[in-house]
Amino acid sequence: MQTKKKFAWVPGWSVLAASLFCSALLGTALFISTVASTAPVEAAPDVASGTYLGVATCGGSTCHGRQEADGEIVRQDEIMRWQEESTPGGAHSRAFRVLKEPRSIAIAKRLGIKDAASSSQCIGCHTTAVTRKGPRFQINDGVGCESCHGASSGWLSSHYAVGANHARNVSQGLIPLDNPKARASVCLDCHFGSAKKGQFVDHRIMAAGHPRISFEMDLFSTLQQHHDEDVDYVRRKGRTNSVQFWAVG
Ligand code: HEC
Ligand code: HEC
Ligand code: HEC
């Protein structure tokens, strides 16, 4: 997802006051993040240039589709965890399907939308809504790996090659989600809303029965976590500072 944020503010004094307060808070958070960051802060790349290849591309049994978390560097059972619908970690894989379920049908009906699963008012957040798609990309994968990790065409073949490292992957378009600012930017597009087309739940959509969108980055990150912060992780990316994640979020 894009990283330069433009939030859609509705003009009004209370909103203005709230936004000033938020800016102050964000300023503090960014200050904390700059001071506390262990790794160099990289600007997230403009992923708008990559092609989205789809979850199936990540799912080989020698890649992220293992049944056991026995990968040497990362668990490699990430797909299974992303699909585990009995946990909050599985929510993203069902995000598109819920648009076909009774609750969405009811919301859509109240809004005069014929089909939520093809409406631009819903798919912006309930799937990876992009135009540059590879042959294995499927919209019904919901919020797939690349919704967060970035379009993979630039780094797919090199990120598991000998000599790969995080900085190089990032330079090829992988989103540095270990960086609190980059992560916040990705999550908030959907968990707060952005000015981008189809990524805003307005009062109309709320009034039509959409669940309240609340978000706390540190908590939600833990809820959907599919990696272990083991010795290997810390060596590659440094230790996660959850206060920093909380503050930026
Ligand atoms: C700004 C992004 C955004 C847009 C636009 C959006 N949603 Fe959502 N939707 C979310 C998020 C985030 C959640 C999860 C809320 C939570 O649990 O924290 C959600 C949850 C839901 C749920 C509950 C899912 C569950 O498993 O509990 C339904 C149903 C739903 N949305 C339908 C719709 C429909 C229909 C539309 C279009 C009219 C729509 N949404 C538009 C972000 C969005
Ligand atoms: C909702 C956003 C989101 C989705 C969807 C998502 N991830 Fe992640 N993923 C993260 C975050 C956040 C981290 C932890 C940040 C980090 O360490 O870079 C992470 C970490 C990982 C890691 C460990 C990285 C490391 O250096 O140890 C792997 C591997 C991974 N994800 C693969 C996947 C795969 C495969 C999918 C699709 C099945 C997927 N992710 C879907 C957000 C997401
Ligand atoms: C492309 C939009 C999108 C992005 C990006 C995204 N999410 Fe979500 N997320 C959703 C939607 C939609 C749901 C609700 C799906 C459902 O319940 O059916 C959801 C649900 C969740 C849930 C489960 C909430 C619950 O109430 O059970 C967690 C946790 C979560 N997201 C964390 C994150 C984190 C952390 C990030 C950033 C690393 C992130 N999400 C990025 C769209 C997104």
Coordinates of C-alpha atoms and ligand atoms in Angstrom, one line a residue:
M1 CA 0.0 0.0 0.0
Q2 CA 1.0 3.6 -0.5
T3 CA 2.7 5.3 2.4
K4 CA 2.1 9.0 1.9
K5 CA -1.1 9.5 3.8
K6 CA -3.8 11.9 3.1
F7 CA -6.7 11.3 5.5
A8 CA -10.1 12.5 4.5
W9 CA -11.0 15.1 7.1
V10 CA -14.5 16.4 7.2
P11 CA -14.2 20.1 8.0
G12 CA -15.6 21.3 11.3
W13 CA -14.2 22.7 14.6
S14 CA -14.3 19.6 16.7
V15 CA -12.7 17.6 13.9
L16 CA -10.1 20.4 13.5
A17 CA -9.3 20.3 17.2
A18 CA -9.1 16.5 17.1
S19 CA -6.8 16.6 14.1
L20 CA -4.5 19.1 15.8
F21 CA -4.4 16.9 18.8
C22 CA -3.7 13.9 16.7
S23 CA -0.9 15.7 14.8
A24 CA 0.7 16.6 18.1
L25 CA 0.4 13.0 19.3
L26 CA 1.8 11.7 16.0
G27 CA 4.6 14.2 16.2
T28 CA 5.6 12.9 19.6
A29 CA 5.2 9.3 18.4
L30 CA 7.4 10.0 15.4
F31 CA 10.0 11.6 17.7
I32 CA 10.0 8.6 19.9
S33 CA 10.3 6.3 16.9
T34 CA 13.2 8.2 15.6
V35 CA 15.0 8.2 18.9
A36 CA 14.2 4.6 19.8
S37 CA 14.7 3.0 16.5
T38 CA 17.6 0.5 16.4
A39 CA 17.6 -0.2 12.7
P40 CA 18.1 2.7 10.2
V41 CA 14.7 4.1 9.2
E42 CA 14.0 3.4 5.6
A43 CA 11.3 5.2 3.7
A44 CA 8.8 2.6 2.5
P45 CA 9.1 2.2 -1.3
D46 CA 6.5 3.2 -3.7
V47 CA 4.9 -0.2 -4.2
A48 CA 2.6 1.3 -6.7
S49 CA 5.2 0.2 -9.3
G50 CA 5.1 -3.6 -8.6
T51 CA 2.7 -6.3 -9.8
Y52 CA 0.7 -8.3 -7.3
L53 CA 1.3 -12.0 -7.9
G54 CA -1.2 -13.5 -5.4
V55 CA -1.2 -15.7 -2.3
A56 CA -0.7 -18.9 -4.4
T57 CA 2.7 -17.6 -5.4
C58 CA 3.8 -17.6 -1.8
G59 CA 2.3 -21.0 -1.0
G60 CA 4.8 -23.6 -2.2
S61 CA 5.5 -26.3 0.4
T62 CA 9.2 -25.2 0.3
C63 CA 8.1 -21.6 0.8
H64 CA 5.4 -20.3 3.2
G65 CA 3.0 -23.2 2.8
R66 CA 4.4 -25.7 5.2
Q67 CA 2.3 -27.6 7.7
E68 CA 4.9 -27.3 10.5
A69 CA 6.7 -24.2 11.6
D70 CA 10.1 -25.8 10.9
G71 CA 11.6 -23.2 8.6
E72 CA 15.3 -22.4 9.1
I73 CA 14.9 -18.6 9.1
V74 CA 11.2 -17.9 9.2
R75 CA 8.4 -20.3 10.3
Q76 CA 7.2 -21.1 6.8
D77 CA 3.7 -22.0 7.9
E78 CA 2.5 -18.4 7.5
I79 CA -0.2 -19.4 5.0
M80 CA -1.7 -21.8 7.4
R81 CA -1.8 -19.2 10.2
W82 CA -3.3 -16.6 7.8
Q83 CA -6.0 -19.1 7.0
E84 CA -6.8 -20.2 10.5
E85 CA -10.2 -18.7 10.8
S86 CA -10.7 -19.7 14.4
T87 CA -8.2 -17.0 15.4
P88 CA -8.0 -13.2 14.7
G89 CA -4.9 -14.1 12.7
G90 CA -7.3 -15.7 10.2
A91 CA -9.5 -12.6 9.7
H92 CA -7.7 -11.3 6.7
S93 CA -8.2 -14.5 4.6
R94 CA -11.9 -14.3 5.2
A95 CA -12.2 -10.6 4.6
F96 CA -13.5 -11.0 1.0
R97 CA -15.8 -13.9 1.8
V98 CA -17.7 -11.9 4.4
L99 CA -18.8 -9.5 1.7
K100 CA -21.0 -12.4 0.4
E101 CA -22.5 -13.2 3.8
P102 CA -25.8 -12.1 5.2
R103 CA -24.4 -9.3 7.3
S104 CA -22.8 -7.7 4.3
I105 CA -25.8 -8.3 2.2
A106 CA -27.9 -6.4 4.8
I107 CA -25.4 -3.5 4.9
A108 CA -25.3 -3.3 1.1
K109 CA -29.0 -3.4 0.8
R110 CA -29.4 -0.4 3.2
L111 CA -26.8 1.5 1.1
G112 CA -28.5 0.6 -2.2
I113 CA -25.4 -1.4 -3.3
K114 CA -26.3 -4.4 -5.4
D115 CA -23.3 -6.6 -4.6
A116 CA -20.8 -5.7 -1.8
A117 CA -18.2 -8.1 -3.3
S118 CA -17.9 -6.0 -6.4
S119 CA -18.6 -2.6 -4.9
S120 CA -15.8 -0.1 -4.8
Q121 CA -17.2 1.0 -1.4
C122 CA -16.3 -2.3 0.1
I123 CA -13.4 -4.0 -1.7
G124 CA -10.9 -1.3 -1.0
C125 CA -10.4 -2.8 2.5
H126 CA -11.8 -6.3 2.2
T127 CA -9.4 -7.6 -0.4
T128 CA -6.2 -6.7 -2.2
A129 CA -7.9 -4.2 -4.6
V130 CA -5.2 -3.6 -7.2
T131 CA -5.1 -3.3 -11.0
R132 CA -1.6 -4.9 -11.7
K133 CA -2.2 -8.6 -11.1
G134 CA -0.2 -11.6 -12.0
P135 CA -1.8 -14.8 -13.4
R136 CA -2.2 -16.5 -10.0
F137 CA -3.7 -13.4 -8.3
Q138 CA -7.3 -14.0 -7.0
I139 CA -9.5 -11.4 -5.6
N140 CA -11.2 -13.9 -3.3
D141 CA -7.9 -14.4 -1.4
G142 CA -9.1 -11.4 0.6
V143 CA -6.4 -9.3 2.3
G144 CA -3.5 -11.4 1.1
C145 CA 0.2 -11.4 1.9
E146 CA 1.0 -8.6 -0.5
S147 CA -1.7 -6.3 1.0
C148 CA 0.8 -5.8 3.8
H149 CA 4.2 -7.0 2.5
G150 CA 3.8 -5.2 -0.8
A151 CA 3.6 -6.2 -4.5
S152 CA 6.1 -9.0 -4.9
S153 CA 7.1 -8.8 -8.5
G154 CA 10.3 -6.9 -7.7
W155 CA 11.6 -9.1 -4.8
L156 CA 9.8 -12.5 -5.2
S157 CA 12.6 -14.4 -6.9
S158 CA 15.5 -12.8 -5.0
H159 CA 14.2 -12.7 -1.4
Y160 CA 15.0 -16.4 -0.8
A161 CA 18.1 -16.5 -2.8
V162 CA 21.5 -16.9 -1.3
G163 CA 22.8 -13.5 -0.2
A164 CA 19.3 -12.0 0.2
N165 CA 18.9 -9.6 3.1
H166 CA 16.2 -7.3 4.4
A167 CA 17.7 -4.0 3.2
R168 CA 18.0 -5.4 -0.3
N169 CA 14.5 -6.8 -0.3
V170 CA 13.2 -3.5 0.9
S171 CA 15.0 -1.7 -1.9
Q172 CA 13.2 -4.0 -4.3
G173 CA 9.7 -3.2 -3.0
L174 CA 9.2 -5.3 0.2
I175 CA 7.5 -3.1 2.7
P176 CA 9.6 -2.8 5.9
L177 CA 6.9 -3.8 8.3
D178 CA 9.4 -4.0 11.1
N179 CA 9.5 -0.2 10.9
P180 CA 6.6 1.2 13.0
K181 CA 5.8 4.1 10.6
A182 CA 5.7 1.8 7.6
R183 CA 3.5 -0.7 9.4
A184 CA 1.1 2.0 10.7
S185 CA 0.7 3.3 7.2
V186 CA -0.2 -0.1 5.9
C187 CA -2.6 -1.1 8.7
L188 CA -4.3 2.3 9.0
D189 CA -5.3 2.4 5.3
C190 CA -7.9 -0.2 6.2
H191 CA -8.2 0.0 10.0
F192 CA -8.7 3.7 10.1
G193 CA -9.4 4.7 6.5
S194 CA -7.5 6.7 3.9
A195 CA -8.5 9.2 1.2
K196 CA -7.8 6.6 -1.4
K197 CA -10.8 5.4 -3.4
G198 CA -12.9 2.9 -1.5
Q199 CA -10.9 3.0 1.7
F200 CA -13.2 5.0 3.9
V201 CA -16.0 4.0 6.1
D202 CA -18.2 7.0 6.4
H203 CA -21.2 7.7 8.6
R204 CA -23.5 6.3 6.0
I205 CA -21.7 2.9 6.0
M206 CA -21.6 2.9 9.8
A207 CA -25.3 3.7 10.0
A208 CA -25.9 0.8 7.6
G209 CA -24.5 -1.6 10.2
H210 CA -20.8 -1.8 9.5
P211 CA -19.0 -2.8 12.7
R212 CA -17.1 -0.1 14.5
I213 CA -13.5 0.2 13.3
S214 CA -11.2 0.5 16.3
F215 CA -7.5 -0.2 16.1
E216 CA -4.5 -0.3 18.4
M217 CA -1.4 -1.2 16.4
D218 CA 0.6 -3.1 19.1
L219 CA -2.4 -5.2 20.1
F220 CA -3.6 -5.9 16.6
S221 CA -0.1 -6.7 15.5
T222 CA 0.1 -9.4 18.2
L223 CA -3.4 -10.7 17.3
Q224 CA -2.4 -11.3 13.7
Q225 CA 1.3 -12.3 14.3
H226 CA 2.6 -15.1 12.2
H227 CA 6.3 -14.9 13.0
D228 CA 8.5 -15.7 15.9
E229 CA 10.7 -13.1 17.3
D230 CA 13.6 -15.6 17.8
V231 CA 17.3 -15.1 17.8
D232 CA 17.4 -15.2 14.1
Y233 CA 14.8 -12.5 13.8
V234 CA 16.5 -10.2 16.2
R235 CA 19.8 -10.7 14.3
R236 CA 18.1 -9.7 11.1
K237 CA 15.8 -6.9 12.2
G238 CA 16.5 -6.0 15.8
R239 CA 14.2 -6.4 18.8
T240 CA 10.7 -5.0 18.5
N241 CA 9.9 -2.1 20.8
S242 CA 6.2 -2.4 21.5
V243 CA 6.0 0.9 23.3
Q244 CA 7.2 2.5 20.0
F245 CA 4.7 0.5 18.0
W246 CA 1.9 1.5 20.4
A247 CA 2.9 5.2 20.3
V248 CA 3.1 5.3 16.5
G249 CA -0.1 3.4 16.1
Ligands
HEC1 C1 -11.9 1.6 5.6 C2 -11.9 0.2 5.2 C3 -13.2 -0.6 5.1 C4 -14.3 -0.4 4.2 C5 -14.3 0.7 3.1 C6 -15.2 -1.4 4.5 N1 -14.8 -2.2 5.5 FE1 -15.9 -3.7 6.4 N2 -14.4 -3.9 7.8 C7 -13.2 -3.2 7.8 C8 -12.5 -3.6 9.0 C9 -11.1 -3.1 9.4 C10 -13.2 -4.6 9.7 C11 -12.9 -5.3 11.0 C12 -13.3 -4.5 12.2 C13 -12.7 -5.1 13.4 O1 -13.1 -6.2 13.8 O2 -11.8 -4.4 14.0 C14 -14.4 -4.8 8.9 C15 -15.5 -5.7 9.2 C16 -16.6 -5.9 8.4 C17 -17.6 -6.9 8.7 C18 -17.6 -7.9 9.9 C19 -16.7 -9.0 9.5 C20 -16.5 -10.1 10.6 O3 -16.0 -11.2 10.3 O4 -16.9 -9.8 11.8 C21 -18.5 -6.9 7.7 C22 -19.7 -7.7 7.5 C23 -18.1 -5.8 6.8 N3 -16.9 -5.3 7.3 C24 -18.7 -5.5 5.6 C25 -18.4 -4.4 4.8 C26 -19.2 -3.9 3.7 C27 -20.5 -4.6 3.2 C28 -18.5 -2.8 3.2 C29 -19.0 -1.9 2.0 C30 -20.3 -1.3 2.2 C31 -17.4 -2.6 4.0 N4 -17.3 -3.6 4.9 C32 -16.4 -1.6 3.8 C33 -12.8 -2.2 7.0 C34 -13.6 -1.7 5.9
HEC2 C1 -2.3 -7.9 7.8 C2 -0.9 -7.7 7.3 C3 -0.2 -8.9 6.9 C4 -0.6 -10.0 6.1 C5 -1.9 -10.1 5.4 C6 0.5 -10.9 6.0 N1 1.5 -10.4 6.8 FE1 3.3 -11.4 7.1 N2 3.9 -10.0 8.5 C7 3.1 -8.9 8.8 C8 3.8 -8.2 9.9 C9 3.4 -6.9 10.5 C10 5.0 -9.0 10.2 C11 6.1 -8.7 11.2 C12 6.9 -7.6 10.7 C13 8.3 -7.9 10.3 O1 9.0 -8.6 11.0 O2 8.7 -7.5 9.2 C14 5.0 -10.1 9.3 C15 6.0 -11.1 9.3 C16 6.0 -12.1 8.3 C17 7.1 -13.0 8.2 C18 8.4 -13.1 9.1 C19 9.4 -12.1 8.6 C20 10.7 -12.2 9.4 O3 11.6 -11.5 9.0 O4 10.8 -13.1 10.2 C21 6.9 -13.8 7.1 C22 7.7 -14.9 6.5 C23 5.6 -13.4 6.6 N3 5.1 -12.3 7.3 C24 4.9 -14.0 5.5 C25 3.6 -13.7 5.1 C26 2.9 -14.5 4.2 C27 3.4 -15.7 3.4 C28 1.6 -14.0 4.1 C29 0.4 -14.5 3.4 C30 -0.1 -15.8 3.7 C31 1.6 -12.9 5.1 N4 2.8 -12.8 5.7 C32 0.5 -12.1 5.3 C33 1.9 -8.5 8.2 C34 1.2 -9.3 7.4
HEC3 C1 -6.4 -4.2 2.8 C2 -7.0 -3.8 4.0 C3 -6.3 -4.3 5.3 C4 -5.0 -4.1 5.7 C5 -3.9 -3.4 4.9 C6 -4.9 -4.6 7.1 N1 -6.1 -5.1 7.5 FE1 -6.5 -6.0 9.3 N2 -8.4 -6.4 8.7 C7 -9.0 -6.0 7.5 C8 -10.4 -6.4 7.4 C9 -11.4 -6.1 6.3 C10 -10.6 -7.1 8.6 C11 -11.9 -7.8 9.0 C12 -12.0 -9.2 8.3 C13 -13.2 -10.0 8.8 O1 -13.3 -10.0 10.1 O2 -13.8 -10.7 8.1 C14 -9.4 -7.2 9.3 C15 -9.2 -7.8 10.6 C16 -8.0 -7.7 11.3 C17 -7.8 -8.3 12.6 C18 -8.9 -9.2 13.4 C19 -9.7 -8.3 14.2 C20 -10.8 -8.9 15.0 O3 -11.7 -8.2 15.5 O4 -10.8 -10.2 15.1 C21 -6.6 -8.0 13.1 C22 -6.0 -8.4 14.4 C23 -6.0 -7.2 12.1 N3 -6.9 -7.0 11.0 C24 -4.7 -6.6 12.2 C25 -4.1 -5.9 11.1 C26 -2.7 -5.4 11.2 C27 -1.8 -5.5 12.4 C28 -2.5 -4.8 10.0 C29 -1.2 -4.1 9.5 C30 0.0 -4.9 9.7 C31 -3.7 -5.0 9.2 N4 -4.6 -5.6 9.9 C32 -3.7 -4.5 7.9 C33 -8.4 -5.2 6.5 C34 -7.0 -4.9 6.5

